Amino acid sequence: MALSFFTKNKKAHLARCRDDYATKMRLKYAPFYHAMEAQRGTTVQLGGKEMVMLSSNDYLGLSFHPKVIEAGRAAMLKWGTSTTGARISNGSRAFHLELEEKLAAFLNREACHISVAGYLSCLSSVATFAQKGDVIFADKNIHSCLWDGIRLSMATVERFSHNNPDDLREVIAATSPDAPKMLVIEGVYSMEGHIARLPELAEIAEESDCFTVLDDAHGFGVLGRQGRGTVDHFALNDKVDIICGSMSKSLASTGGFVAASREVIEYLRTNSKQTVFSAAVSPSQAACAQASLELMQNEPEHLEKLWANTRKYRAMLKSLGLDTWESETPAVPIVLGSKERVYPFWKALLDKGVFTVMSIAPAVPAGKDLIRTAISAMHTEEQLEKIAEAMAYAVKKM
Ligand SMILES: Cc1ncc(COP(=O)(O)O)c(C=O)c1O
């Protein structure tokens, strides 16, 4: 009897997998999970064809920098491939502390904690500090990891219109003044390329006594002095309680970080399940991130090139009359408004040797279906020309 009960439930889960409409569509049209056969910088090979990568987050183009590669190799030789344990138990090493101290100093914070994914770092930046009875004010366009953090915290969530200080003010005014409050925003919004209106948002947060968490996965390395990020860009370091982010973008590695006061980081190390029950960052992962962090400070040419390429790229898209959702950063969406328009555009770019990523509702708001593109310091003049030709072709195909 018990056996048939379990079998029945198991079959229900299998049926769910088999009948899932989104999975069926993904497998039919195969727009995602393209496994490239080779890569050299911003050149990738897909289906035997050479392509320009126009959708990675390697903003500073450091993932093929000889110093970064050598740092990863040397770390593996010295420390092995993995520490095979959580930081709290057997997994802590001197190189973790070294990277954390360097990141904290760079971000002008007392302390920092790194973890194996930006997703975990950002999720834990919310989930660890908010709890039932609190109210979280969240920009409605924040990343999935922050929504998951909000859900895990069991706090009440109040959404406000994207990057809209007036709406935030109204939403806060309608909330009990006594509840502990948290503001959750991004520094640079990954899909839209918008920079947070931090001066106004931080002022409101301060007036309302909100603990402020800012996910700067796409601002770190891109904005501020030497790429110190959105908070540095606005010189508002004392207005944000937590800066979290990813090491898989400008730092050309994988992993994430949470930077804050020492008190906040020590609380995280005690209470974050994502920290306590998850293995530590691997030696090569940490070493690549640390080498990139050093390059950000010693080789300003990467940041300069990133912005020069971004300006050229945006001017090119503008001349073609494409809608870039007023992106201000190297994360540049091409908004086409429906999945029927997005697919042929994406396919035309692919046919012309330019690799991009589609993003369609509900991943983006209805009517904002888009192609997500991102510029890197590694894109060459020749590649930008190839991209321009492909874009002109895709516009005609639409
Ligand atoms: C805003 C934002 N936060 C967090 C993450 C997660 O970072 P990671 O890919 O390192 O897990 C991403 C990655 O896409 C992101 O865009």
Coordinates of C-alpha atoms and ligand atoms in Angstrom, one line a residue:
M1 CA 0.0 0.0 0.0
A2 CA 2.7 2.4 1.1
L3 CA 4.7 1.5 -2.0
S4 CA 1.9 2.4 -4.4
F5 CA 1.4 5.7 -2.6
F6 CA 5.0 6.7 -3.2
T7 CA 5.0 5.4 -6.8
K8 CA 1.9 7.5 -7.5
N9 CA 3.6 10.7 -6.2
K10 CA 6.8 10.0 -8.0
K11 CA 4.8 9.6 -11.3
A12 CA 3.1 12.9 -10.7
H13 CA 6.5 14.6 -10.6
L14 CA 7.7 12.7 -13.7
A15 CA 4.5 13.8 -15.5
R16 CA 5.2 17.4 -14.4
C17 CA 8.6 17.2 -16.1
R18 CA 7.3 15.4 -19.2
D19 CA 4.4 17.8 -19.7
D20 CA 6.2 21.1 -19.0
Y21 CA 5.3 23.5 -21.7
A22 CA 8.4 25.8 -21.2
T23 CA 10.7 22.8 -21.5
K24 CA 9.0 21.5 -24.6
M25 CA 9.3 24.9 -26.3
R26 CA 12.9 25.2 -25.2
L27 CA 13.8 21.8 -26.7
K28 CA 11.8 22.5 -29.9
Y29 CA 13.4 25.9 -30.7
A30 CA 16.7 25.4 -28.9
P31 CA 17.4 29.1 -28.2
F32 CA 19.3 28.4 -24.9
Y33 CA 22.1 26.1 -23.6
H34 CA 24.3 26.5 -26.6
A35 CA 27.5 24.6 -25.9
M36 CA 30.3 26.3 -27.6
E37 CA 33.1 24.1 -28.9
A38 CA 35.9 26.6 -28.5
Q39 CA 36.6 30.1 -27.2
R40 CA 39.4 32.6 -27.5
G41 CA 38.4 35.9 -25.8
T42 CA 35.3 37.3 -27.5
T43 CA 35.6 34.8 -30.3
V44 CA 33.6 31.5 -29.9
Q45 CA 33.0 28.6 -32.1
L46 CA 29.4 27.2 -32.3
G47 CA 28.3 24.5 -34.7
G48 CA 31.7 24.7 -36.4
K49 CA 31.3 28.4 -37.1
E50 CA 33.3 31.3 -35.7
M51 CA 31.2 33.9 -33.9
V52 CA 31.6 37.1 -32.0
M53 CA 30.3 36.7 -28.4
L54 CA 28.1 39.7 -27.7
S55 CA 26.3 38.5 -24.5
S56 CA 28.9 37.6 -21.9
N57 CA 29.5 39.5 -18.7
D58 CA 33.3 39.6 -19.1
Y59 CA 33.1 43.4 -19.1
L60 CA 36.8 44.1 -18.6
G61 CA 37.8 41.2 -20.8
L62 CA 40.1 39.7 -18.2
S63 CA 39.1 36.0 -18.6
F64 CA 41.9 35.5 -21.1
H65 CA 44.4 37.8 -19.5
P66 CA 47.7 35.9 -19.1
K67 CA 48.1 37.0 -15.4
V68 CA 44.7 35.8 -14.5
I69 CA 45.2 32.4 -16.2
E70 CA 48.6 32.0 -14.5
A71 CA 47.2 32.9 -11.1
G72 CA 44.5 30.2 -11.4
R73 CA 47.1 27.6 -12.5
A74 CA 49.6 28.5 -9.7
A75 CA 46.8 28.4 -7.1
M76 CA 45.8 24.9 -8.2
L77 CA 49.3 23.7 -8.0
K78 CA 49.8 25.1 -4.6
W79 CA 46.4 24.3 -3.0
G80 CA 44.9 21.6 -5.1
T81 CA 41.6 21.8 -6.9
S82 CA 39.2 22.2 -4.0
T83 CA 39.1 22.7 -0.3
T84 CA 36.2 20.2 -0.2
G85 CA 34.4 21.7 2.8
A86 CA 32.5 24.7 4.1
R87 CA 34.4 27.7 5.5
I88 CA 33.0 27.1 9.0
S89 CA 34.5 23.6 9.2
N90 CA 37.4 22.4 7.2
G91 CA 37.3 24.6 4.1
S92 CA 38.9 28.0 5.2
R93 CA 42.2 28.9 3.8
A94 CA 44.6 31.8 3.9
F95 CA 43.8 32.7 0.3
H96 CA 40.1 33.2 1.2
L97 CA 41.0 35.8 3.8
E98 CA 43.5 37.5 1.5
L99 CA 40.9 38.0 -1.2
E100 CA 38.2 39.1 1.3
E101 CA 40.5 41.7 2.8
K102 CA 41.4 43.0 -0.7
L103 CA 37.8 43.2 -1.8
A104 CA 36.8 44.9 1.4
A105 CA 39.6 47.5 1.1
F106 CA 38.7 48.1 -2.6
L107 CA 35.0 48.7 -1.7
N108 CA 35.9 50.8 1.4
R109 CA 34.2 48.3 3.8
E110 CA 35.5 46.8 7.0
A111 CA 34.9 43.2 5.9
C112 CA 33.8 40.9 3.1
H113 CA 32.7 37.3 2.7
I114 CA 33.0 35.3 -0.5
S115 CA 31.0 32.3 -1.6
V116 CA 30.9 29.9 -4.6
A117 CA 28.2 31.9 -6.5
G118 CA 27.0 35.4 -6.8
Y119 CA 23.6 34.0 -6.6
L120 CA 24.3 32.7 -3.1
S121 CA 26.0 35.8 -1.9
C122 CA 23.2 38.1 -3.0
L123 CA 20.5 35.7 -1.8
S124 CA 22.1 35.5 1.6
S125 CA 22.5 39.3 1.8
V126 CA 18.8 39.5 2.1
A127 CA 17.8 36.1 3.6
T128 CA 20.2 36.3 6.5
F129 CA 19.3 39.8 7.7
A130 CA 15.5 40.1 7.2
Q131 CA 13.0 38.0 9.1
K132 CA 9.3 37.5 9.6
G133 CA 7.7 40.8 10.7
D134 CA 10.1 42.9 8.7
V135 CA 9.1 44.8 5.6
I136 CA 11.3 44.6 2.5
F137 CA 11.0 47.3 -0.2
A138 CA 12.1 45.8 -3.5
D139 CA 12.6 47.4 -6.9
K140 CA 10.2 45.3 -9.1
N141 CA 13.0 44.5 -11.6
I142 CA 15.6 43.0 -9.2
H143 CA 17.4 39.7 -10.0
S144 CA 15.9 36.3 -9.2
C145 CA 18.5 35.7 -6.5
L146 CA 17.2 38.7 -4.5
W147 CA 13.6 37.5 -4.9
D148 CA 14.7 34.1 -3.6
G149 CA 16.4 35.8 -0.6
I150 CA 13.2 37.7 0.1
R151 CA 11.1 34.6 0.0
L152 CA 13.4 32.7 2.3
S153 CA 13.5 35.5 4.8
M154 CA 9.7 35.2 5.4
A155 CA 9.5 39.0 5.6
T156 CA 6.6 41.0 4.0
V157 CA 7.6 42.4 0.6
E158 CA 6.4 45.6 -0.9
R159 CA 7.4 46.2 -4.6
F160 CA 8.0 49.7 -6.0
S161 CA 8.2 50.8 -9.6
H162 CA 11.5 50.2 -11.2
N163 CA 14.1 52.8 -10.2
N164 CA 11.4 55.2 -9.1
P165 CA 12.1 57.1 -5.8
D166 CA 8.7 58.8 -5.8
D167 CA 7.0 55.4 -5.8
L168 CA 9.3 54.1 -3.1
R169 CA 8.4 57.1 -0.9
E170 CA 4.7 56.4 -1.4
V171 CA 5.0 52.7 -0.7
I172 CA 7.0 53.3 2.5
A173 CA 4.5 55.9 3.6
A174 CA 1.7 53.3 3.4
T175 CA 3.7 50.9 5.6
S176 CA 3.7 50.6 9.4
P177 CA 6.5 52.9 10.7
D178 CA 7.4 50.4 13.4
A179 CA 8.4 47.4 11.3
P180 CA 12.2 46.9 10.7
K181 CA 12.7 47.9 7.0
M182 CA 15.0 46.8 4.3
L183 CA 15.6 48.3 0.8
V184 CA 16.7 45.9 -1.9
I185 CA 18.0 47.3 -5.2
E186 CA 20.7 46.7 -7.8
G187 CA 23.5 49.1 -8.7
V188 CA 23.2 48.4 -12.4
Y189 CA 20.2 46.5 -13.6
S190 CA 21.4 43.5 -15.6
M191 CA 18.7 43.4 -18.2
E192 CA 18.0 47.1 -18.6
G193 CA 21.5 48.5 -18.1
H194 CA 20.0 51.2 -15.9
I195 CA 22.1 52.7 -13.1
A196 CA 20.2 52.9 -9.8
R197 CA 19.0 56.4 -8.8
L198 CA 21.0 55.9 -5.7
P199 CA 21.2 59.5 -4.4
E200 CA 17.4 59.8 -4.1
L201 CA 16.8 56.1 -3.1
A202 CA 19.5 56.2 -0.4
E203 CA 18.1 59.5 1.0
I204 CA 14.6 58.0 1.3
A205 CA 16.1 54.8 2.9
E206 CA 17.9 56.9 5.4
E207 CA 14.8 59.0 6.3
S208 CA 12.9 55.8 6.8
D209 CA 15.6 53.9 8.7
C210 CA 15.9 51.2 6.0
F211 CA 18.8 48.8 6.0
T212 CA 20.0 49.0 2.4
V213 CA 21.2 46.0 0.3
L214 CA 22.7 46.8 -3.1
D215 CA 23.5 44.0 -5.6
D216 CA 26.3 45.4 -7.7
A217 CA 27.0 42.4 -9.9
H218 CA 26.9 44.6 -13.0
G219 CA 28.2 47.8 -11.5
F220 CA 31.4 46.3 -10.0
G221 CA 34.3 46.7 -12.5
V222 CA 32.2 49.0 -14.6
L223 CA 31.4 52.2 -12.6
G224 CA 33.3 54.2 -10.1
R225 CA 37.0 54.8 -9.6
Q226 CA 38.9 51.8 -11.0
G227 CA 35.6 50.0 -11.2
R228 CA 34.7 50.2 -7.5
G229 CA 31.1 50.2 -8.5
T230 CA 27.8 52.1 -8.2
V231 CA 28.2 53.2 -4.6
D232 CA 31.6 54.7 -5.4
H233 CA 30.3 56.2 -8.6
F234 CA 27.9 58.4 -6.5
A235 CA 30.3 58.7 -3.6
L236 CA 27.7 57.3 -1.3
N237 CA 29.7 54.7 0.6
D238 CA 28.2 55.5 4.0
K239 CA 24.6 55.2 2.7
V240 CA 24.5 51.5 1.8
D241 CA 24.8 48.8 4.4
I242 CA 25.6 45.8 2.2
I243 CA 27.2 45.7 -1.3
C244 CA 26.9 42.2 -2.7
G245 CA 27.9 41.0 -6.1
S246 CA 29.4 38.4 -8.4
M247 CA 32.9 37.3 -9.3
S248 CA 31.7 35.9 -12.6
K249 CA 31.6 39.2 -14.4
S250 CA 34.3 41.8 -14.2
L251 CA 36.4 39.6 -11.9
A252 CA 36.6 36.9 -14.7
S253 CA 36.0 34.0 -12.2
T254 CA 33.0 32.4 -10.5
G255 CA 31.7 33.1 -7.1
G256 CA 30.2 36.0 -5.2
F257 CA 30.9 38.5 -2.4
V258 CA 29.1 40.3 0.4
A259 CA 30.9 43.5 1.7
A260 CA 29.8 45.4 4.8
S261 CA 30.8 46.3 8.3
R262 CA 32.7 43.7 10.3
E263 CA 29.6 43.2 12.6
V264 CA 27.4 42.5 9.6
I265 CA 29.8 40.0 8.0
E266 CA 30.4 38.2 11.3
Y267 CA 26.6 37.9 11.7
L268 CA 26.4 36.5 8.2
R269 CA 29.1 33.9 9.0
T270 CA 27.1 32.7 11.9
N271 CA 23.6 32.8 10.5
S272 CA 23.7 32.4 6.7
K273 CA 22.7 28.9 5.7
Q274 CA 24.2 29.5 2.3
T275 CA 27.5 30.1 4.0
V276 CA 27.4 27.6 6.8
F277 CA 26.2 24.6 4.7
S278 CA 28.0 25.2 1.4
A279 CA 31.6 24.5 0.4
A280 CA 34.2 27.2 0.1
V281 CA 35.4 29.0 -3.0
S282 CA 38.0 26.9 -4.8
P283 CA 41.7 27.9 -4.9
S284 CA 41.7 28.7 -8.7
Q285 CA 38.4 30.5 -8.5
A286 CA 39.7 32.8 -5.7
A287 CA 43.1 33.3 -7.4
C288 CA 41.6 34.4 -10.7
A289 CA 39.3 36.9 -9.0
Q290 CA 42.2 38.3 -7.0
A291 CA 44.4 38.6 -10.0
S292 CA 41.6 40.4 -11.8
L293 CA 41.1 42.7 -8.8
E294 CA 44.8 43.7 -9.0
L295 CA 44.6 44.3 -12.7
M296 CA 41.6 46.6 -12.2
Q297 CA 43.9 48.7 -10.1
N298 CA 47.1 48.4 -12.1
E299 CA 45.9 48.4 -15.7
P300 CA 43.3 51.2 -16.2
E301 CA 43.2 50.6 -20.0
H302 CA 40.7 47.8 -19.6
L303 CA 38.0 50.1 -18.1
E304 CA 38.8 52.8 -20.6
K305 CA 38.5 50.4 -23.5
L306 CA 35.2 49.1 -22.1
W307 CA 33.7 52.5 -22.1
A308 CA 35.1 53.4 -25.5
N309 CA 33.6 50.3 -27.0
T310 CA 30.3 50.9 -25.2
R311 CA 30.0 54.4 -26.6
K312 CA 30.7 53.1 -30.2
Y313 CA 28.3 50.3 -29.8
R314 CA 25.5 52.4 -28.5
A315 CA 25.9 55.0 -31.3
M316 CA 25.8 52.1 -33.8
L317 CA 22.5 50.8 -32.4
K318 CA 21.1 54.3 -32.2
S319 CA 21.9 55.0 -35.9
L320 CA 19.9 51.8 -36.7
G321 CA 16.9 53.2 -34.7
L322 CA 17.0 50.4 -32.2
D323 CA 15.5 50.8 -28.7
T324 CA 18.1 50.2 -26.0
W325 CA 15.7 50.9 -23.1
E326 CA 17.9 54.0 -22.2
S327 CA 20.7 51.7 -21.0
E328 CA 23.6 53.8 -19.6
T329 CA 26.1 51.0 -19.2
P330 CA 27.8 48.2 -21.2
A331 CA 24.8 45.9 -20.5
V332 CA 22.7 46.9 -23.5
P333 CA 19.3 45.4 -24.2
I334 CA 17.7 45.7 -27.7
V335 CA 14.0 45.9 -26.9
L336 CA 11.8 44.4 -29.7
G337 CA 8.6 44.1 -27.7
S338 CA 7.4 40.6 -28.5
K339 CA 8.7 37.1 -28.8
E340 CA 7.6 37.0 -32.5
R341 CA 10.1 39.9 -33.2
V342 CA 12.8 38.7 -30.9
Y343 CA 13.3 35.2 -32.4
P344 CA 14.0 36.3 -36.0
F345 CA 16.2 39.1 -34.9
W346 CA 18.3 36.8 -32.7
K347 CA 18.4 34.2 -35.5
A348 CA 19.6 36.8 -38.0
L349 CA 22.4 37.8 -35.7
L350 CA 23.3 34.2 -35.3
D351 CA 23.3 33.6 -39.0
K352 CA 25.7 36.5 -39.4
G353 CA 28.1 35.2 -36.7
V354 CA 27.0 37.2 -33.7
F355 CA 26.0 35.3 -30.6
T356 CA 23.4 37.0 -28.3
V357 CA 20.8 35.9 -25.8
M358 CA 17.0 36.3 -26.0
S359 CA 15.0 37.3 -23.0
I360 CA 11.3 37.1 -23.3
A361 CA 8.4 37.7 -20.9
P362 CA 8.0 36.6 -18.0
A363 CA 11.8 36.9 -17.6
V364 CA 11.3 40.6 -18.6
P365 CA 8.1 42.7 -18.3
A366 CA 5.4 42.1 -20.9
G367 CA 6.1 44.2 -24.0
K368 CA 9.8 44.5 -23.2
D369 CA 10.9 41.2 -24.9
L370 CA 14.5 41.8 -25.8
I371 CA 17.9 40.6 -27.0
R372 CA 20.4 41.0 -24.2
T373 CA 23.8 42.1 -25.3
A374 CA 26.9 43.2 -23.4
I375 CA 30.0 44.9 -24.5
S376 CA 33.5 43.8 -23.4
A377 CA 36.8 45.6 -23.4
M378 CA 38.0 42.7 -25.4
H379 CA 35.9 43.4 -28.5
T380 CA 38.1 44.6 -31.3
E381 CA 37.4 47.2 -34.0
E382 CA 36.9 44.4 -36.5
Q383 CA 34.4 42.7 -34.3
L384 CA 32.5 45.9 -33.7
E385 CA 32.3 46.2 -37.5
K386 CA 31.0 42.7 -37.9
I387 CA 28.4 43.4 -35.2
A388 CA 27.3 46.5 -37.0
E389 CA 26.8 44.6 -40.3
A390 CA 24.9 41.8 -38.5
M391 CA 22.7 44.4 -36.7
A392 CA 21.8 46.1 -40.0
Y393 CA 21.0 42.7 -41.5
A394 CA 18.8 41.7 -38.5
V395 CA 16.9 45.0 -38.7
K396 CA 16.0 44.3 -42.3
K397 CA 14.9 40.8 -41.5
M398 CA 12.5 41.9 -38.8
Ligands
LIG1 C1 22.1 41.2 -10.7 C2 22.7 39.9 -10.5 N1 22.9 39.4 -9.2 C3 23.5 38.2 -9.0 C4 23.8 37.4 -10.1 C5 24.3 36.0 -9.8 O1 25.7 35.9 -10.0 P1 26.4 34.6 -10.4 O2 26.2 34.3 -11.8 O3 27.8 34.8 -10.1 O4 25.8 33.5 -9.5 C6 23.6 37.8 -11.4 C7 24.0 36.9 -12.5 O5 23.4 36.9 -13.5 C8 23.1 39.1 -11.6 O6 22.8 39.5 -12.8

